[in-house]
Amino acid sequence: MDIKYVSTTCPYCGTGCGFNLVVRNGKVFDVAHWQRAPVNGGKLCPKGRYAHEFINSPDRLTKPLIKKDGTFVEATWDEAYDLIAEKFGSYKPDEMACLSSARASNEENYLMQKFARVALKTPHVDHCARLCHASTVAGLAAVFGSGAMTNSIKDITESKCIFILGSNTFEQHPLIARSVIRARGDGAKVIVADPRNTPTARQADLYMPFVSGTDVAILNGLMQEIIKNGWEDREFIKKRTKDFEKLREVVMKDAYSLENVSKISGIPVESLRTAAGWIAQAEVATLIYSMGITQHTVGVDNVKSTANLMMLTGNLGKPGGGVNPLRGQNNVQGACDMGALPNVYSGYQKVTDEATREKMMEAWGVDDIAEGKVGYTVTEMINILADNPGELRCMYIMGENPMLSDPDIQHVEEGLRNLEFLVVQDIFLTETARLADVVLPAACYAEKDGTQTNTERRVQRWRKAQDPPGEAKPDWQILCDLGRRMGYGKQFAFESPEAIFAEVAAVTPSYHGMSYGRLDPDGLHWPCPTAEHPGTAILHREKFAMPDGLGVFSAIEWKPPAEVPDAEYPFVLTTGRVIWQWHTGTMTRRSRSLEKEAPIGWIEINLEDAKALGIRDDEVVRASTRRGSIDIPARVTPEIIRGVMFIPFHYKEHPANMLTHNALDPIAKIPEFKACAVKVEKIVEA
Ligand SMILES: Nc1nc2c(c(=O)[nH]1)N[C@H]1C(S)=C(S)[C@@H](COP(=O)(O)OP(=O)(O)OC[C@H]3O[C@@H](n4cnc5c(=O)[nH]c(N)nc54)[C@H](O)[C@@H]3O)O[C@H]1N2
Ligand SMILES: Nc1nc2c(c(=O)[nH]1)N[C@H]1C(S)=C(S)[C@@H](COP(=O)(O)OP(=O)(O)OC[C@H]3O[C@@H](n4cnc5c(=O)[nH]c(N)nc54)[C@H](O)[C@@H]3O)O[C@H]1N2
Ligand code: SF4
Ligand SMILES: [Mo]
């Protein structure tokens, strides 16, 4: 028997844990701890521990499929490529759009944006970061000049006060939660604010339940209390920031007195006062946030407010401090870094800057690429498809499943059905793939080499452990094949991911100093500008990445969510995740050990609310919003604040996104997944 261990990086969350895939006679059959792994030192959460289980699922796509008269027929790669190249060649650039994938490697994301811009000449390329941290990228870039975690995961252990707002760290980034536990063991105070008493909240020294959508009011209230007590860090404010007076003017308003904030949010005044004191008076404090902050029509405002609080208290540019947005997907940081976004090339170089565009054309050896204008975001693409049919006619989706993950699924389906030609490239036949004209079978993480960039900007390797099933191919290879078919032989001549990475390093300033050789054994944090540079674990140490080096305070007023409860839809619906499942479930629901822990969806309803509605625990109820209705089992619990209900969005049987609202943040274009108005009723048998 031939057994080998192949060390690689977890394909689930942005923590970036390392483990060994155990391979027997050429097939992966288990995961084993890799003690040397830099982020997690061998420890894993259940998803990492069972990350082998879906790989050899009998449901894997193994052959290209072409839809003929409404049914899929197996095809050869040549047939599929010929059809795609012919179709892609028949549309105008502005009629085509591409979705890249935070599940795929840096190399693959780089190639997808290059394919869109060079081969299709379309500016319309985006990916699921839009649904996730688009507000972070826009918000933190506006105030610090860089939209990423300011400190590293390990650095959290140095903190003396950890404020977790809108992140269920213990379920969604379990191996980052480990740093929180360590810091707490060393005496750090932990504050958690969340509408639900999550496993994260249960670890807190101070837990503040509150009503979804009131974050800016809470943050402004904390800042008012800090300024009133003279706890702000005047030296930091003077030396490192600007526009403090503008902030002061807003947060000192009566509207943000602790009494008023308490009325808006539901958090007792005493808790707010304690939190303000702990954050301001700690030797060093850090703020951790995730989707509770970003997924709002005021997502960018929320993000800027978190930055306000940490600048006010002088907690940036030092160990144990920072504003730390936890990035979600394994490689969402990398997909953004690689320029799979409609406004930037790799390294956040603006498409609207003509000199940069010329530089890219020269690097890519072409005399024309997509126009230097900002393309459509995912959410805009779907709106255009549904509302202005004919404007976008053709789409190429790699590794995303918008038919379950985008808001207001009926609207998404209507939009995708308006496409004349849809190509979906995935490892399984997803709800989205079923709507495609051509489905391309991709290799999964265990079947290819590549790199991915975790939430702390650490670039790490994936290593091939087995061959893909059937005729499936790595995404990078499919993109190269298609690029060549479209007449760009030289631009897509890559023979390996390593060769693609060399081009990434050449054209991306923050990755200039990286190469595969340098990524072993611990990876490298960007920015890493030269071949000698050790990488950068903590950003903004001396100055912010702004032209004048100063962090910018923003004056932000609280605004309620786009849709608030009324007589007909009297509750706030919020949505999210559980530790055992991953997004649209394509992988975790095919992992026996994970699926058995959480096989069905539910709606969380507060005990008192349930009593008033006459609803019992486990009873199937009807949840409805202005978008649609689903029938779903009730989980009646004291662990969610009154007036708010929660549904995890993993389950196709009870799709939360039938209900969610397609209202967008005006800047980031992120949808408000975290708050809309819902009603819940008993189902009366006819
Ligand atoms: N097991 C598992 N882990 C995951 C994922 C997964 O699908 N499964 N997905 C990954 C991805 S892509 C991401 S982006 C991250 C997301 O990670 P998180 O953001 O931690 O996860 P969510 O459950 O979406 O939301 C976090 C918390 O926000 C709270 N919340 C709801 N409304 C509000 C509000 O208005 N304000 C505030 N402040 N909080 C609110 C919810 O109660 C919830 O506990 O997780 C990553 N990790
Ligand atoms: N209601 C609600 N909706 C949400 C959210 C929420 O909190 N509430 N959160 C949003 C967030 S933060 C996110 S990130 C999105 C996620 O939205 P999606 O990215 O659409 O969700 P996934 O299920 O992760 O889809 C990834 C797809 O990639 C495929 N895949 C995996 N590996 C590979 C590979 O190597 N190659 C290829 N080609 N395909 C691969 C998987 O099978 C799967 O179909 O969901 C968003 N939707
Ligand atoms: S914490 Fe994230 S990266 Fe680590 S094992 Fe769990 S899912 Fe994988
Ligand atoms: Mo995400």
mmCIF file with all atom_site columns, C-alpha atoms in Angstrom, residues 51-127:
data_model
loop_
_atom_site.group_PDB
_atom_site.id
_atom_site.type_symbol
_atom_site.label_atom_id
_atom_site.label_alt_id
_atom_site.label_comp_id
_atom_site.label_asym_id
_atom_site.label_entity_id
_atom_site.label_seq_id
_atom_site.pdbx_PDB_ins_code
_atom_site.Cartn_x
_atom_site.Cartn_y
_atom_site.Cartn_z
_atom_site.occupancy
_atom_site.B_iso_or_equiv
_atom_site.pdbx_formal_charge
_atom_site.auth_seq_id
_atom_site.auth_comp_id
_atom_site.auth_asym_id
_atom_site.auth_atom_id
_atom_site.pdbx_PDB_model_num
ATOM 1  C CA . ALA A 1 51  ? -12.127 18.569 4.372   1.00 0.00 ? 51  ALA A CA 1
ATOM 2  C CA . HIS A 1 52  ? -11.419 15.288 2.550   1.00 0.00 ? 52  HIS A CA 1
ATOM 3  C CA . GLU A 1 53  ? -14.951 13.916 2.681   1.00 0.00 ? 53  GLU A CA 1
ATOM 4  C CA . PHE A 1 54  ? -16.510 15.651 -0.339  1.00 0.00 ? 54  PHE A CA 1
ATOM 5  C CA . ILE A 1 55  ? -13.497 15.235 -2.624  1.00 0.00 ? 55  ILE A CA 1
ATOM 6  C CA . ASN A 1 56  ? -14.353 11.803 -3.996  1.00 0.00 ? 56  ASN A CA 1
ATOM 7  C CA . SER A 1 57  ? -18.122 12.235 -3.822  1.00 0.00 ? 57  SER A CA 1
ATOM 8  C CA . PRO A 1 58  ? -19.940 10.360 -6.595  1.00 0.00 ? 58  PRO A CA 1
ATOM 9  C CA . ASP A 1 59  ? -21.665 13.669 -7.426  1.00 0.00 ? 59  ASP A CA 1
ATOM 10 C CA . ARG A 1 60  ? -18.474 15.322 -8.670  1.00 0.00 ? 60  ARG A CA 1
ATOM 11 C CA . LEU A 1 61  ? -18.689 16.654 -12.212 1.00 0.00 ? 61  LEU A CA 1
ATOM 12 C CA . THR A 1 62  ? -16.446 14.549 -14.431 1.00 0.00 ? 62  THR A CA 1
ATOM 13 C CA . LYS A 1 63  ? -17.282 15.612 -17.984 1.00 0.00 ? 63  LYS A CA 1
ATOM 14 C CA . PRO A 1 64  ? -18.237 18.830 -19.777 1.00 0.00 ? 64  PRO A CA 1
ATOM 15 C CA . LEU A 1 65  ? -22.009 19.061 -20.270 1.00 0.00 ? 65  LEU A CA 1
ATOM 16 C CA . ILE A 1 66  ? -23.809 20.882 -23.072 1.00 0.00 ? 66  ILE A CA 1
ATOM 17 C CA . LYS A 1 67  ? -27.521 21.583 -22.814 1.00 0.00 ? 67  LYS A CA 1
ATOM 18 C CA . LYS A 1 68  ? -29.473 20.336 -25.818 1.00 0.00 ? 68  LYS A CA 1
ATOM 19 C CA . ASP A 1 69  ? -33.251 20.795 -25.931 1.00 0.00 ? 69  ASP A CA 1
ATOM 20 C CA . GLY A 1 70  ? -33.329 21.494 -22.234 1.00 0.00 ? 70  GLY A CA 1
ATOM 21 C CA . THR A 1 71  ? -31.274 18.498 -21.059 1.00 0.00 ? 71  THR A CA 1
ATOM 22 C CA . PHE A 1 72  ? -27.580 18.115 -20.392 1.00 0.00 ? 72  PHE A CA 1
ATOM 23 C CA . VAL A 1 73  ? -25.602 15.875 -22.731 1.00 0.00 ? 73  VAL A CA 1
ATOM 24 C CA . GLU A 1 74  ? -22.013 14.811 -22.028 1.00 0.00 ? 74  GLU A CA 1
ATOM 25 C CA . ALA A 1 75  ? -19.549 16.385 -24.409 1.00 0.00 ? 75  ALA A CA 1
ATOM 26 C CA . THR A 1 76  ? -15.819 16.359 -25.113 1.00 0.00 ? 76  THR A CA 1
ATOM 27 C CA . TRP A 1 77  ? -13.674 19.287 -24.011 1.00 0.00 ? 77  TRP A CA 1
ATOM 28 C CA . ASP A 1 78  ? -13.163 20.190 -27.673 1.00 0.00 ? 78  ASP A CA 1
ATOM 29 C CA . GLU A 1 79  ? -16.906 20.394 -28.313 1.00 0.00 ? 79  GLU A CA 1
ATOM 30 C CA . ALA A 1 80  ? -17.404 22.524 -25.208 1.00 0.00 ? 80  ALA A CA 1
ATOM 31 C CA . TYR A 1 81  ? -14.484 24.839 -25.985 1.00 0.00 ? 81  TYR A CA 1
ATOM 32 C CA . ASP A 1 82  ? -15.561 25.263 -29.627 1.00 0.00 ? 82  ASP A CA 1
ATOM 33 C CA . LEU A 1 83  ? -19.063 26.218 -28.623 1.00 0.00 ? 83  LEU A CA 1
ATOM 34 C CA . ILE A 1 84  ? -17.888 28.625 -25.906 1.00 0.00 ? 84  ILE A CA 1
ATOM 35 C CA . ALA A 1 85  ? -15.274 30.305 -28.124 1.00 0.00 ? 85  ALA A CA 1
ATOM 36 C CA . GLU A 1 86  ? -17.819 30.722 -30.910 1.00 0.00 ? 86  GLU A CA 1
ATOM 37 C CA . LYS A 1 87  ? -20.431 32.203 -28.565 1.00 0.00 ? 87  LYS A CA 1
ATOM 38 C CA . PHE A 1 88  ? -18.032 34.435 -26.620 1.00 0.00 ? 88  PHE A CA 1
ATOM 39 C CA . GLY A 1 89  ? -16.726 35.673 -29.972 1.00 0.00 ? 89  GLY A CA 1
ATOM 40 C CA . SER A 1 90  ? -20.208 36.677 -31.096 1.00 0.00 ? 90  SER A CA 1
ATOM 41 C CA . TYR A 1 91  ? -21.051 39.242 -28.383 1.00 0.00 ? 91  TYR A CA 1
ATOM 42 C CA . LYS A 1 92  ? -19.874 42.788 -27.841 1.00 0.00 ? 92  LYS A CA 1
ATOM 43 C CA . PRO A 1 93  ? -17.562 43.225 -24.809 1.00 0.00 ? 93  PRO A CA 1
ATOM 44 C CA . ASP A 1 94  ? -20.187 45.153 -22.858 1.00 0.00 ? 94  ASP A CA 1
ATOM 45 C CA . GLU A 1 95  ? -22.691 42.312 -23.303 1.00 0.00 ? 95  GLU A CA 1
ATOM 46 C CA . MET A 1 96  ? -20.541 39.818 -21.409 1.00 0.00 ? 96  MET A CA 1
ATOM 47 C CA . ALA A 1 97  ? -19.786 39.416 -17.694 1.00 0.00 ? 97  ALA A CA 1
ATOM 48 C CA . CYS A 1 98  ? -17.575 37.092 -15.652 1.00 0.00 ? 98  CYS A CA 1
ATOM 49 C CA . LEU A 1 99  ? -17.776 35.932 -12.046 1.00 0.00 ? 99  LEU A CA 1
ATOM 50 C CA . SER A 1 100 ? -14.546 34.768 -10.511 1.00 0.00 ? 100 SER A CA 1
ATOM 51 C CA . SER A 1 101 ? -14.250 32.658 -7.356  1.00 0.00 ? 101 SER A CA 1
ATOM 52 C CA . ALA A 1 102 ? -12.981 33.168 -3.822  1.00 0.00 ? 102 ALA A CA 1
ATOM 53 C CA . ARG A 1 103 ? -12.838 29.342 -3.633  1.00 0.00 ? 103 ARG A CA 1
ATOM 54 C CA . ALA A 1 104 ? -10.203 29.210 -6.395  1.00 0.00 ? 104 ALA A CA 1
ATOM 55 C CA . SER A 1 105 ? -6.482  30.011 -6.172  1.00 0.00 ? 105 SER A CA 1
ATOM 56 C CA . ASN A 1 106 ? -4.739  33.346 -6.700  1.00 0.00 ? 106 ASN A CA 1
ATOM 57 C CA . GLU A 1 107 ? -3.435  32.085 -10.011 1.00 0.00 ? 107 GLU A CA 1
ATOM 58 C CA . GLU A 1 108 ? -6.960  31.180 -11.161 1.00 0.00 ? 108 GLU A CA 1
ATOM 59 C CA . ASN A 1 109 ? -8.446  34.489 -10.103 1.00 0.00 ? 109 ASN A CA 1
ATOM 60 C CA . TYR A 1 110 ? -5.645  36.338 -11.806 1.00 0.00 ? 110 TYR A CA 1
ATOM 61 C CA . LEU A 1 111 ? -6.344  34.403 -15.002 1.00 0.00 ? 111 LEU A CA 1
ATOM 62 C CA . MET A 1 112 ? -10.099 34.976 -14.817 1.00 0.00 ? 112 MET A CA 1
ATOM 63 C CA . GLN A 1 113 ? -9.721  38.776 -14.669 1.00 0.00 ? 113 GLN A CA 1
ATOM 64 C CA . LYS A 1 114 ? -7.062  38.599 -17.384 1.00 0.00 ? 114 LYS A CA 1
ATOM 65 C CA . PHE A 1 115 ? -9.403  36.472 -19.514 1.00 0.00 ? 115 PHE A CA 1
ATOM 66 C CA . ALA A 1 116 ? -12.250 38.959 -19.042 1.00 0.00 ? 116 ALA A CA 1
ATOM 67 C CA . ARG A 1 117 ? -10.072 41.990 -19.773 1.00 0.00 ? 117 ARG A CA 1
ATOM 68 C CA . VAL A 1 118 ? -7.830  40.597 -22.512 1.00 0.00 ? 118 VAL A CA 1
ATOM 69 C CA . ALA A 1 119 ? -9.843  37.902 -24.301 1.00 0.00 ? 119 ALA A CA 1
ATOM 70 C CA . LEU A 1 120 ? -13.400 39.217 -23.846 1.00 0.00 ? 120 LEU A CA 1
ATOM 71 C CA . LYS A 1 121 ? -12.372 42.877 -23.408 1.00 0.00 ? 121 LYS A CA 1
ATOM 72 C CA . THR A 1 122 ? -15.147 43.294 -20.893 1.00 0.00 ? 122 THR A CA 1
ATOM 73 C CA . PRO A 1 123 ? -14.740 45.381 -17.719 1.00 0.00 ? 123 PRO A CA 1
ATOM 74 C CA . HIS A 1 124 ? -17.535 43.383 -16.053 1.00 0.00 ? 124 HIS A CA 1
ATOM 75 C CA . VAL A 1 125 ? -15.728 41.019 -13.685 1.00 0.00 ? 125 VAL A CA 1
ATOM 76 C CA . ASP A 1 126 ? -16.481 40.573 -10.003 1.00 0.00 ? 126 ASP A CA 1
ATOM 77 C CA . HIS A 1 127 ? -16.892 37.840 -7.360  1.00 0.00 ? 127 HIS A CA 1
#
